[in-house]
Short mmCIF file of C-alpha atoms in Angstrom, two decimals:
data_model
loop_
_atom_site.label_atom_id
_atom_site.label_comp_id
_atom_site.label_asym_id
_atom_site.label_seq_id
_atom_site.Cartn_x
_atom_site.Cartn_y
_atom_site.Cartn_z
CA MET A 1 -38.54 9.20 2.08
CA LYS A 2 -34.85 9.81 1.86
CA THR A 3 -32.85 9.63 4.90
CA GLN A 4 -29.73 11.56 5.55
CA PRO A 5 -26.61 9.37 6.10
CA PRO A 6 -25.22 9.04 9.36
CA PRO A 7 -22.57 11.72 10.66
CA THR A 8 -19.71 9.15 10.30
CA HIS A 9 -20.25 8.70 6.64
CA PRO A 10 -18.00 10.61 4.45
CA ARG A 11 -19.12 13.48 2.15
CA VAL A 12 -17.45 14.57 -1.09
CA ILE A 13 -17.00 18.29 -1.66
CA ARG A 14 -16.45 19.28 -5.22
CA TYR A 15 -15.19 22.56 -6.59
CA ARG A 16 -14.78 22.75 -10.35
CA ASN A 17 -12.59 19.67 -11.43
CA THR A 18 -11.51 19.09 -7.69
CA SER A 19 -13.10 16.81 -5.22
CA LEU A 20 -12.53 16.19 -1.51
CA LEU A 21 -13.60 13.33 0.46
CA LEU A 22 -14.57 14.55 3.95
CA HIS A 23 -15.13 12.49 6.85
CA ARG A 24 -16.96 14.21 9.55
CA ARG A 25 -15.48 12.15 12.47
CA SER A 26 -11.95 12.37 11.10
CA ALA A 27 -12.16 15.99 10.71
CA LEU A 28 -13.54 16.56 14.35
CA LEU A 29 -10.90 14.05 15.76
CA ALA A 30 -8.09 16.04 13.96
CA ALA A 31 -9.34 19.17 15.49
CA ALA A 32 -9.42 17.56 18.79
CA LEU A 33 -5.76 16.07 18.33
CA LEU A 34 -4.62 19.39 17.29
CA LEU A 35 -5.84 20.96 20.49
CA LEU A 36 -4.37 18.19 22.64
CA LEU A 37 -1.05 18.62 20.69
CA LEU A 38 -1.01 22.40 21.32
CA SER A 39 -1.66 21.78 25.04
CA ALA A 40 1.00 19.09 25.41
CA MET A 41 3.45 21.65 23.63
CA LEU A 42 2.47 24.31 26.04
CA ALA A 43 2.73 21.85 28.94
CA SER A 44 6.31 20.79 27.76
CA ALA A 45 7.23 24.50 27.53
CA CYS A 46 6.12 25.13 31.04
CA LEU A 47 7.36 21.99 33.03
CA GLY A 48 10.69 20.88 33.69
CA LEU A 49 13.31 21.62 36.40
CA SER A 50 12.03 25.17 36.43
CA TYR A 51 8.42 26.05 36.11
CA VAL A 52 7.70 28.63 33.58
CA PRO A 53 4.16 30.26 33.66
CA PRO A 54 2.03 30.03 30.47
CA GLY A 55 2.05 33.93 30.33
CA ALA A 56 5.84 33.97 30.13
CA VAL A 57 5.83 31.14 27.30
CA TRP A 58 3.37 33.48 25.24
CA ARG A 59 5.72 36.67 25.81
CA THR A 60 8.52 34.45 24.59
CA LEU A 61 6.74 33.64 21.37
CA ARG A 62 6.06 37.28 20.85
CA GLY A 63 9.74 37.87 20.93
CA GLU A 64 10.69 38.44 24.60
CA PRO A 65 13.95 36.86 25.54
CA ASN A 66 13.91 33.63 27.83
CA LEU A 67 16.84 31.31 27.82
CA VAL A 68 14.95 28.35 29.21
CA VAL A 69 11.96 28.53 27.03
CA GLY A 70 13.44 30.18 23.99
CA GLU A 71 16.65 28.44 23.72
CA LEU A 72 16.09 25.19 25.46
CA ARG A 73 12.58 23.92 25.37
CA LEU A 74 10.93 25.53 22.34
CA PRO A 75 13.43 24.04 19.72
CA ARG A 76 13.12 20.50 21.01
CA ILE A 77 9.17 20.69 21.07
CA VAL A 78 9.17 21.88 17.47
CA LEU A 79 11.44 19.08 16.53
CA GLY A 80 9.69 16.50 18.43
CA ALA A 81 6.31 17.70 16.83
CA LEU A 82 7.99 17.42 13.28
CA VAL A 83 9.42 14.09 14.14
CA GLY A 84 6.32 12.52 15.24
CA ALA A 85 4.45 13.75 12.17
CA ALA A 86 6.79 12.42 9.89
CA LEU A 87 6.81 8.85 11.56
CA GLY A 88 3.14 9.00 11.89
CA MET A 89 2.53 9.69 8.13
CA SER A 90 5.61 7.10 7.12
CA GLY A 91 3.94 4.27 9.21
CA ALA A 92 0.48 4.97 7.62
CA LEU A 93 2.21 4.72 4.21
CA ILE A 94 4.17 1.60 4.80
CA GLN A 95 1.10 -0.32 6.49
CA THR A 96 -0.86 0.62 3.65
CA VAL A 97 1.38 -0.73 1.02
CA THR A 98 1.96 -3.82 2.88
CA ARG A 99 -1.45 -4.24 4.17
CA ASN A 100 -0.10 -5.32 7.47
CA PRO A 101 -0.75 -3.49 10.89
CA LEU A 102 2.57 -4.87 12.14
CA ALA A 103 4.76 -3.24 9.29
CA SER A 104 6.46 0.12 9.93
CA PRO A 105 9.80 1.58 9.07
CA ASP A 106 11.20 0.18 12.20
CA VAL A 107 10.16 -3.35 11.15
CA ILE A 108 11.00 -3.57 7.47
CA GLY A 109 14.58 -2.20 7.61
CA VAL A 110 14.16 1.37 6.56
CA GLY A 111 14.91 2.84 9.87
CA HIS A 112 17.87 0.42 10.36
CA GLY A 113 19.20 1.58 7.01
CA ALA A 114 18.85 5.22 7.93
CA ALA A 115 20.35 4.42 11.35
CA ALA A 116 23.19 2.57 9.82
CA ALA A 117 24.23 5.42 7.46
CA THR A 118 23.89 8.00 9.96
CA VAL A 119 25.84 6.06 12.53
CA LEU A 120 28.81 5.36 10.09
CA ALA A 121 28.75 8.98 9.18
CA LEU A 122 28.96 10.10 12.71
CA ALA A 123 31.47 7.63 13.55
CA THR A 124 33.81 8.27 10.81
CA GLY A 125 33.39 11.96 10.97
CA THR A 126 32.38 12.07 7.28
CA VAL A 127 29.49 14.66 8.05
CA ALA A 128 30.55 17.46 10.24
CA ALA A 129 27.41 19.57 9.79
CA PRO A 130 24.41 18.28 11.72
CA GLY A 131 21.95 19.90 9.14
CA ALA A 132 23.56 17.30 6.56
CA LEU A 133 22.59 14.15 8.65
CA PRO A 134 18.95 13.98 7.14
CA VAL A 135 20.63 13.82 3.71
CA VAL A 136 22.70 10.91 4.93
CA SER A 137 19.57 9.13 6.53
CA VAL A 138 17.53 9.59 3.58
CA ALA A 139 20.31 8.00 1.48
CA GLY A 140 20.76 5.09 3.72
CA GLY A 141 16.98 4.58 4.10
CA LEU A 142 16.43 4.66 0.51
CA THR A 143 19.34 2.13 -0.10
CA ALA A 144 17.86 -0.19 2.43
CA ALA A 145 14.48 0.21 0.95
CA GLY A 146 15.71 -0.49 -2.55
CA LEU A 147 17.60 -3.51 -1.51
CA VAL A 148 14.29 -4.83 0.40
CA TYR A 149 12.22 -4.06 -2.80
CA VAL A 150 14.68 -5.90 -5.09
CA LEU A 151 15.10 -8.93 -2.94
CA ALA A 152 11.20 -9.09 -2.21
CA TRP A 153 10.24 -8.78 -6.03
CA ARG A 154 9.19 -11.94 -7.69
CA HIS A 155 6.57 -11.47 -10.58
CA GLY A 156 5.23 -8.57 -8.41
CA MET A 157 5.61 -7.33 -4.90
CA GLN A 158 3.94 -9.40 -2.35
CA PRO A 159 3.32 -7.52 1.10
CA SER A 160 4.23 -10.42 3.12
CA ARG A 161 7.45 -11.16 1.38
CA PHE A 162 8.27 -7.66 1.59
CA VAL A 163 7.91 -7.42 5.32
CA LEU A 164 10.03 -10.77 5.90
CA THR A 165 12.63 -9.51 3.61
CA GLY A 166 12.81 -6.10 5.34
CA VAL A 167 12.92 -7.88 8.82
CA GLY A 168 16.06 -9.83 7.70
CA ILE A 169 17.76 -6.67 6.07
CA GLY A 170 17.06 -4.82 9.26
CA VAL A 171 18.61 -7.62 11.20
CA ALA A 172 21.72 -7.60 9.27
CA LEU A 173 22.14 -3.83 9.26
CA SER A 174 21.69 -3.83 13.05
CA ALA A 175 24.51 -6.46 13.25
CA VAL A 176 26.76 -4.15 11.03
CA VAL A 177 26.03 -1.20 13.45
CA GLN A 178 26.92 -3.29 16.56
CA LEU A 179 30.07 -4.68 14.95
CA TYR A 180 31.27 -1.12 14.07
CA LEU A 181 30.60 0.12 17.75
CA THR A 182 32.66 -2.82 18.90
CA GLU A 183 35.67 -1.79 16.82
CA SER A 184 35.54 1.90 17.04
CA GLU A 185 37.34 4.02 19.56
CA LEU A 186 35.49 4.94 22.87
CA ALA A 187 34.85 8.50 21.94
CA GLN A 188 33.22 7.70 18.67
CA ALA A 189 31.28 4.70 20.24
CA GLU A 190 29.87 6.99 22.90
CA GLN A 191 28.64 9.54 20.45
CA VAL A 192 26.96 6.85 18.37
CA LYS A 193 25.34 5.20 21.42
CA LEU A 194 23.94 8.45 22.33
CA TRP A 195 22.56 8.99 18.92
CA LEU A 196 21.13 5.60 18.83
CA THR A 197 18.95 6.22 22.07
CA GLY A 198 16.68 8.42 20.07
CA SER A 199 16.81 11.66 21.99
CA LEU A 200 15.89 15.18 21.57
CA ASN A 201 18.27 16.57 24.13
CA GLY A 202 20.67 18.95 22.61
CA ARG A 203 18.59 19.29 19.34
CA GLY A 204 16.56 21.95 18.05
CA TYR A 205 15.98 24.30 15.13
CA GLU A 206 19.20 23.21 13.35
CA GLN A 207 17.60 19.76 12.97
CA ALA A 208 13.98 20.90 12.71
CA GLY A 209 14.68 23.09 9.77
CA PRO A 210 15.62 20.48 7.14
CA LEU A 211 12.95 18.27 8.31
CA ALA A 212 10.39 20.99 8.13
CA ALA A 213 11.73 21.61 4.52
CA VAL A 214 11.12 18.11 3.52
CA LEU A 215 7.76 18.06 4.83
CA LEU A 216 7.04 21.01 2.78
CA LEU A 217 8.45 19.75 -0.21
CA CYS A 218 6.57 16.34 0.16
CA LEU A 219 3.20 18.07 0.84
CA PRO A 220 2.06 17.72 -2.86
CA ALA A 221 2.86 14.10 -2.71
CA LEU A 222 1.16 13.65 0.49
CA LEU A 223 -2.01 15.30 -0.87
CA TRP A 224 -1.87 12.64 -3.72
CA ALA A 225 -0.96 9.77 -1.22
CA SER A 226 -3.99 10.46 0.67
CA ARG A 227 -6.28 9.48 -2.44
CA ALA A 228 -3.94 6.76 -3.47
CA MET A 229 -4.19 4.98 -0.14
CA ARG A 230 -7.92 4.85 -0.45
CA GLN A 231 -7.28 3.13 -3.86
CA LEU A 232 -4.86 0.59 -2.50
CA GLY A 233 -7.29 -0.30 0.01
CA LEU A 234 -9.15 -2.11 -2.59
CA ASP A 235 -7.95 -5.63 -3.61
CA ASP A 236 -5.44 -5.62 -6.54
CA ASP A 237 -7.94 -6.75 -9.11
CA THR A 238 -10.52 -4.13 -8.53
CA ALA A 239 -7.75 -1.41 -8.15
CA ALA A 240 -6.38 -2.44 -11.66
CA ALA A 241 -9.81 -2.52 -13.23
CA LEU A 242 -10.41 1.20 -12.08
CA GLY A 243 -7.18 2.16 -13.74
CA VAL A 244 -4.88 2.20 -10.75
CA GLN A 245 -1.14 1.37 -11.47
CA VAL A 246 -0.95 -0.82 -8.46
CA GLN A 247 2.70 -1.67 -8.58
CA ARG A 248 3.85 2.02 -9.34
CA THR A 249 1.50 3.39 -6.70
CA ARG A 250 2.97 0.88 -4.23
CA LEU A 251 6.58 2.07 -5.17
CA ALA A 252 5.74 5.71 -4.97
CA LEU A 253 4.12 5.35 -1.61
CA THR A 254 6.93 3.31 -0.37
CA ILE A 255 9.47 5.78 -1.50
CA LEU A 256 7.51 8.58 0.07
CA GLY A 257 7.22 6.76 3.54
CA VAL A 258 11.04 5.97 3.36
CA ILE A 259 11.93 9.66 2.85
CA LEU A 260 9.77 10.69 5.88
CA ALA A 261 11.03 8.00 8.17
CA ALA A 262 14.65 8.42 7.19
CA THR A 263 14.82 12.10 7.47
CA ALA A 264 12.93 11.94 11.08
CA THR A 265 15.70 9.49 11.98
CA GLY A 266 18.40 11.70 10.90
CA ALA A 267 16.99 14.67 12.78
CA ALA A 268 16.44 12.81 16.14
CA GLY A 269 17.88 9.41 16.04
CA PRO A 270 15.69 6.31 15.92
CA ILE A 271 12.63 6.81 18.05
CA GLY A 272 11.04 3.47 17.81
CA PHE A 273 7.29 2.27 17.60
CA VAL A 274 5.91 5.82 16.87
CA ALA A 275 5.28 4.77 13.18
CA LEU A 276 3.96 1.57 14.28
CA THR A 277 1.56 2.64 16.67
CA ALA A 278 0.33 6.06 15.55
CA PRO A 279 -1.46 4.93 12.28
CA GLN A 280 -3.37 2.11 14.08
CA LEU A 281 -4.56 4.49 17.09
CA ALA A 282 -5.63 6.94 14.42
CA ARG A 283 -7.65 4.36 12.43
CA ARG A 284 -9.30 3.00 15.62
CA LEU A 285 -10.20 6.47 16.77
CA THR A 286 -11.69 7.66 13.32
CA ARG A 287 -13.17 4.26 12.64
CA THR A 288 -12.26 4.49 8.89
CA PRO A 289 -11.42 1.49 6.69
CA GLN A 290 -8.32 3.18 5.55
CA LEU A 291 -5.47 4.65 7.42
CA PRO A 292 -5.87 8.41 7.94
CA LEU A 293 -2.85 10.21 6.85
CA THR A 294 -3.58 13.52 8.55
CA THR A 295 -4.75 12.03 11.94
CA SER A 296 -1.72 9.58 11.86
CA ALA A 297 0.52 12.71 11.71
CA LEU A 298 -1.25 14.56 14.55
CA THR A 299 -1.14 11.29 16.61
CA GLY A 300 2.51 10.78 15.90
CA ALA A 301 3.17 14.13 16.80
CA LEU A 302 1.21 14.13 20.22
CA ILE A 303 2.96 10.76 21.06
CA VAL A 304 6.56 12.28 20.51
CA VAL A 305 5.87 15.35 22.27
CA THR A 306 4.17 13.69 25.36
CA ALA A 307 6.91 11.08 25.66
CA ASP A 308 9.62 13.83 25.57
CA LEU A 309 7.87 15.77 28.26
CA ALA A 310 7.53 12.61 30.27
CA ALA A 311 11.24 11.77 29.57
CA ARG A 312 12.21 15.19 31.17
CA THR A 313 10.00 15.15 34.14
CA LEU A 314 9.68 11.57 35.40
CA ASP A 315 12.89 11.41 37.29
CA PRO A 316 14.58 15.00 37.37
CA PRO A 317 17.42 15.85 36.80
CA LEU A 318 17.82 12.44 34.91
CA GLU A 319 16.49 12.72 31.38
CA ILE A 320 15.22 9.48 29.70
CA PRO A 321 15.84 9.23 26.01
CA VAL A 322 12.41 9.53 24.33
CA GLY A 323 13.38 6.63 22.02
CA ALA A 324 13.68 4.41 25.14
CA LEU A 325 10.41 5.70 26.59
CA THR A 326 8.50 5.13 23.40
CA SER A 327 9.86 1.52 23.01
CA LEU A 328 9.19 0.81 26.54
CA VAL A 329 5.41 1.55 25.79
CA GLY A 330 5.43 0.24 22.24
CA GLY A 331 6.71 -3.03 23.14
CA PRO A 332 3.60 -4.28 24.93
CA TYR A 333 1.47 -2.59 22.31
CA LEU A 334 3.26 -4.76 19.59
CA LEU A 335 2.76 -7.99 21.82
CA TRP A 336 -0.96 -7.11 22.08
CA LEU A 337 -1.43 -6.56 18.45
CA LEU A 338 0.35 -9.75 17.76
CA GLY A 339 -2.15 -11.51 19.98
CA ARG A 340 -4.96 -9.61 18.30
CA GLU A 341 -4.02 -10.64 14.79
CA ARG A 342 -3.68 -14.23 15.86
CA VAL A 343 -7.08 -14.26 17.35
CA VAL A 344 -8.61 -12.68 14.16
CA ARG A 345 -7.22 -15.21 12.00
#
């Protein structure tokens, strides 16, 4: 007598020449995270120095003018959700390539490259339009990632060597930024320091627009990446035997992760530990062997929106930079993860 597989087992949905792997638990969890994200976005629109009823928020969404909601809160909420989603997916891609839960754009130097390029552009006045900052960040992130990839390559790209090289490049780029801050004028230094805190304050649709465009342009690549990540979950010999171009796939996933992280950094500044924690939380919730891309995006968006709400409401009228808050929570998580990895080994 045949038995039905447990609900947690994936199911394959086929339509003509297209197949889709559906994991029931992941789908239910993604729906739950989406509801939590919408709830957090609504709470963020309502709460602050002045309380706005949910009905007024709904009327604002329908076109009724409201300065507090429409001009101040909604733009940063949308930006926060997009930044969190981009960082969550970027972390999942980088951790899949390196096969290391401690790897992320923050750790391997990608974020530092994006930050260094953006900081130099802001400090020197090279970029006047805020909408051009994501382009500068992508250039800096790609340059840093390319340098890490070249230095780490030795008859193939080994994940551990890739991570260690990225850490070294990140430290060097951080030193360059600090040196420039020391030598720059006070006004430029203050502007750069404000950006380096990773804050959504004063940012909105002008920064969210380019980030949303990048996410839309990357959507076909992300659909491909969700399948390629499952293939890279196998060991290299097995994946190669199945016809997977392992090195090319790693390179493509790395470039995609770099673009997402660098663009998010250009839009909101370096918001630390989101790319590190979101994929691992998503995998523990879904209980899947591979990092789930969609759930990582929703988890990252929920983390940033919730952290921004807390940053605005914990000690009013003082506003804590959201990057400082995520780092405050992510630091202990990183220590716990290091201890766990040591125990497992």
